[in-house]
């Protein structure tokens, strides 16, 4: 072959560093010769409770119809969301996970000659989605690991069309208060879309949440994204959504694949949305898990970033160890967590998802042994 076929893609695509997902259990089992059942994966902010019985029943029922294409408009799920949140169905965009919805924002509003503002330590998909469209990333330094919303609003320039902000953020777990979010929205010009990514919204204590549904009415440039992957336990089915002004939703829908959400996902998400008891259990289990992890980290003399998500980001370099080394030692003990050096810019930390009490215990035991080794 005379040409490098890779060179055929635009340089902004070629320079993308691929997203690093959490290591699958099956991969570690193969590599280390471990039993899958003996491995604990706390690397992808998944729900340790699995799914509720009502959701399982909806999945079973949907199996009968999978020879057919799904409803490309996701009518029943949109209806359920519209009733729950009091938004018009024309304001809802469904996605193959909220990741897909973030990509739809980038596809619809970014491109060469345009820019997007984001924070240092932000969710990895923001720089990826921005770069994949040939747009420029404006990265604003974090303040005490958190999004500095004031500086982010100031960083908006003439080429900026999108601002990405996660609340709470992954991987730092930091939360912006409602008054900060409101002040931020007042500062960002109306011609710039503000994406508030609420993937972990259900884990926030009710009185600390920003009422983004109310803000949507006041700020037509606001896009709120949410997911069924976390508190609803449907990460494997890939269902997320955006709430936005109907004209924003309209352009996002134009770049959407016609059948981007599968039929099992649609049915499961509609059932899960109704299962308030399961979400309440997920919330409670997560609070216990966070306390357990915080307590364990304190006992080991390790600092952590206080978290409002379903994960805790712990500084493990105490005693001169590198986080990469601690990560490897944990793997050898059958525990998978997430390194957050590289693209996330937190080379001294590891992010650990809250698991069941037993999983958290196993992680803390393995961490204690890894720190001593
Ligand atoms: C902040 C944030 N946004 C979005 C997502 C995407 O989740 P999903 O595509 O499963 O909805 C994640 C996943 O970890 C996340 O942490």
Short mmCIF file of C-alpha atoms and ligand atoms in Angstrom, two decimals, residues 19 44-45 96-100 102 123 126 166 168-170 197 199-200 226-230 235 238-240, ligand 1:
data_model
loop_
_atom_site.label_atom_id
_atom_site.label_comp_id
_atom_site.label_asym_id
_atom_site.label_seq_id
_atom_site.Cartn_x
_atom_site.Cartn_y
_atom_site.Cartn_z
CA UNK A 19 -11.71 7.23 25.07
CA UNK A 44 -17.48 2.80 35.27
CA UNK A 45 -19.92 4.39 37.71
CA UNK A 96 -28.18 5.88 22.76
CA UNK A 97 -26.99 6.81 26.23
CA UNK A 98 -26.57 10.47 27.13
CA UNK A 99 -23.19 10.18 25.42
CA UNK A 100 -25.08 10.03 22.13
CA UNK A 102 -23.79 14.99 23.77
CA UNK A 123 -15.94 14.48 31.45
CA UNK A 126 -16.63 16.93 25.89
CA UNK A 166 -21.39 18.49 34.21
CA UNK A 168 -21.98 16.98 39.41
CA UNK A 169 -18.84 16.50 37.38
CA UNK A 170 -17.19 13.20 36.58
CA UNK A 197 -24.96 17.33 31.99
CA UNK A 199 -25.91 12.18 34.46
CA UNK A 200 -25.66 11.87 38.28
CA UNK A 226 -29.68 12.98 31.71
CA UNK A 227 -29.24 9.23 31.59
CA UNK A 228 -30.78 5.91 32.56
CA UNK A 229 -27.28 4.42 32.96
CA UNK A 230 -26.65 5.39 36.57
CA UNK A 235 -25.90 1.32 31.46
CA UNK A 238 -27.79 2.76 26.45
CA UNK A 239 -30.61 5.23 26.98
CA UNK A 240 -30.25 8.93 27.72
C1 LIG B 1 -20.78 13.25 33.32
C2 LIG B 1 -21.23 12.14 32.43
N1 LIG B 1 -22.01 12.44 31.41
C3 LIG B 1 -22.45 11.48 30.57
C4 LIG B 1 -22.10 10.16 30.74
C5 LIG B 1 -22.55 9.18 29.72
O1 LIG B 1 -23.31 8.19 30.20
P1 LIG B 1 -24.30 7.36 29.27
O2 LIG B 1 -23.84 7.52 27.85
O3 LIG B 1 -24.20 5.97 29.74
O4 LIG B 1 -25.65 7.97 29.46
C6 LIG B 1 -21.28 9.79 31.80
C7 LIG B 1 -20.86 8.39 31.98
O5 LIG B 1 -20.12 8.00 32.80
C8 LIG B 1 -20.83 10.82 32.67
O6 LIG B 1 -20.02 10.54 33.69
#
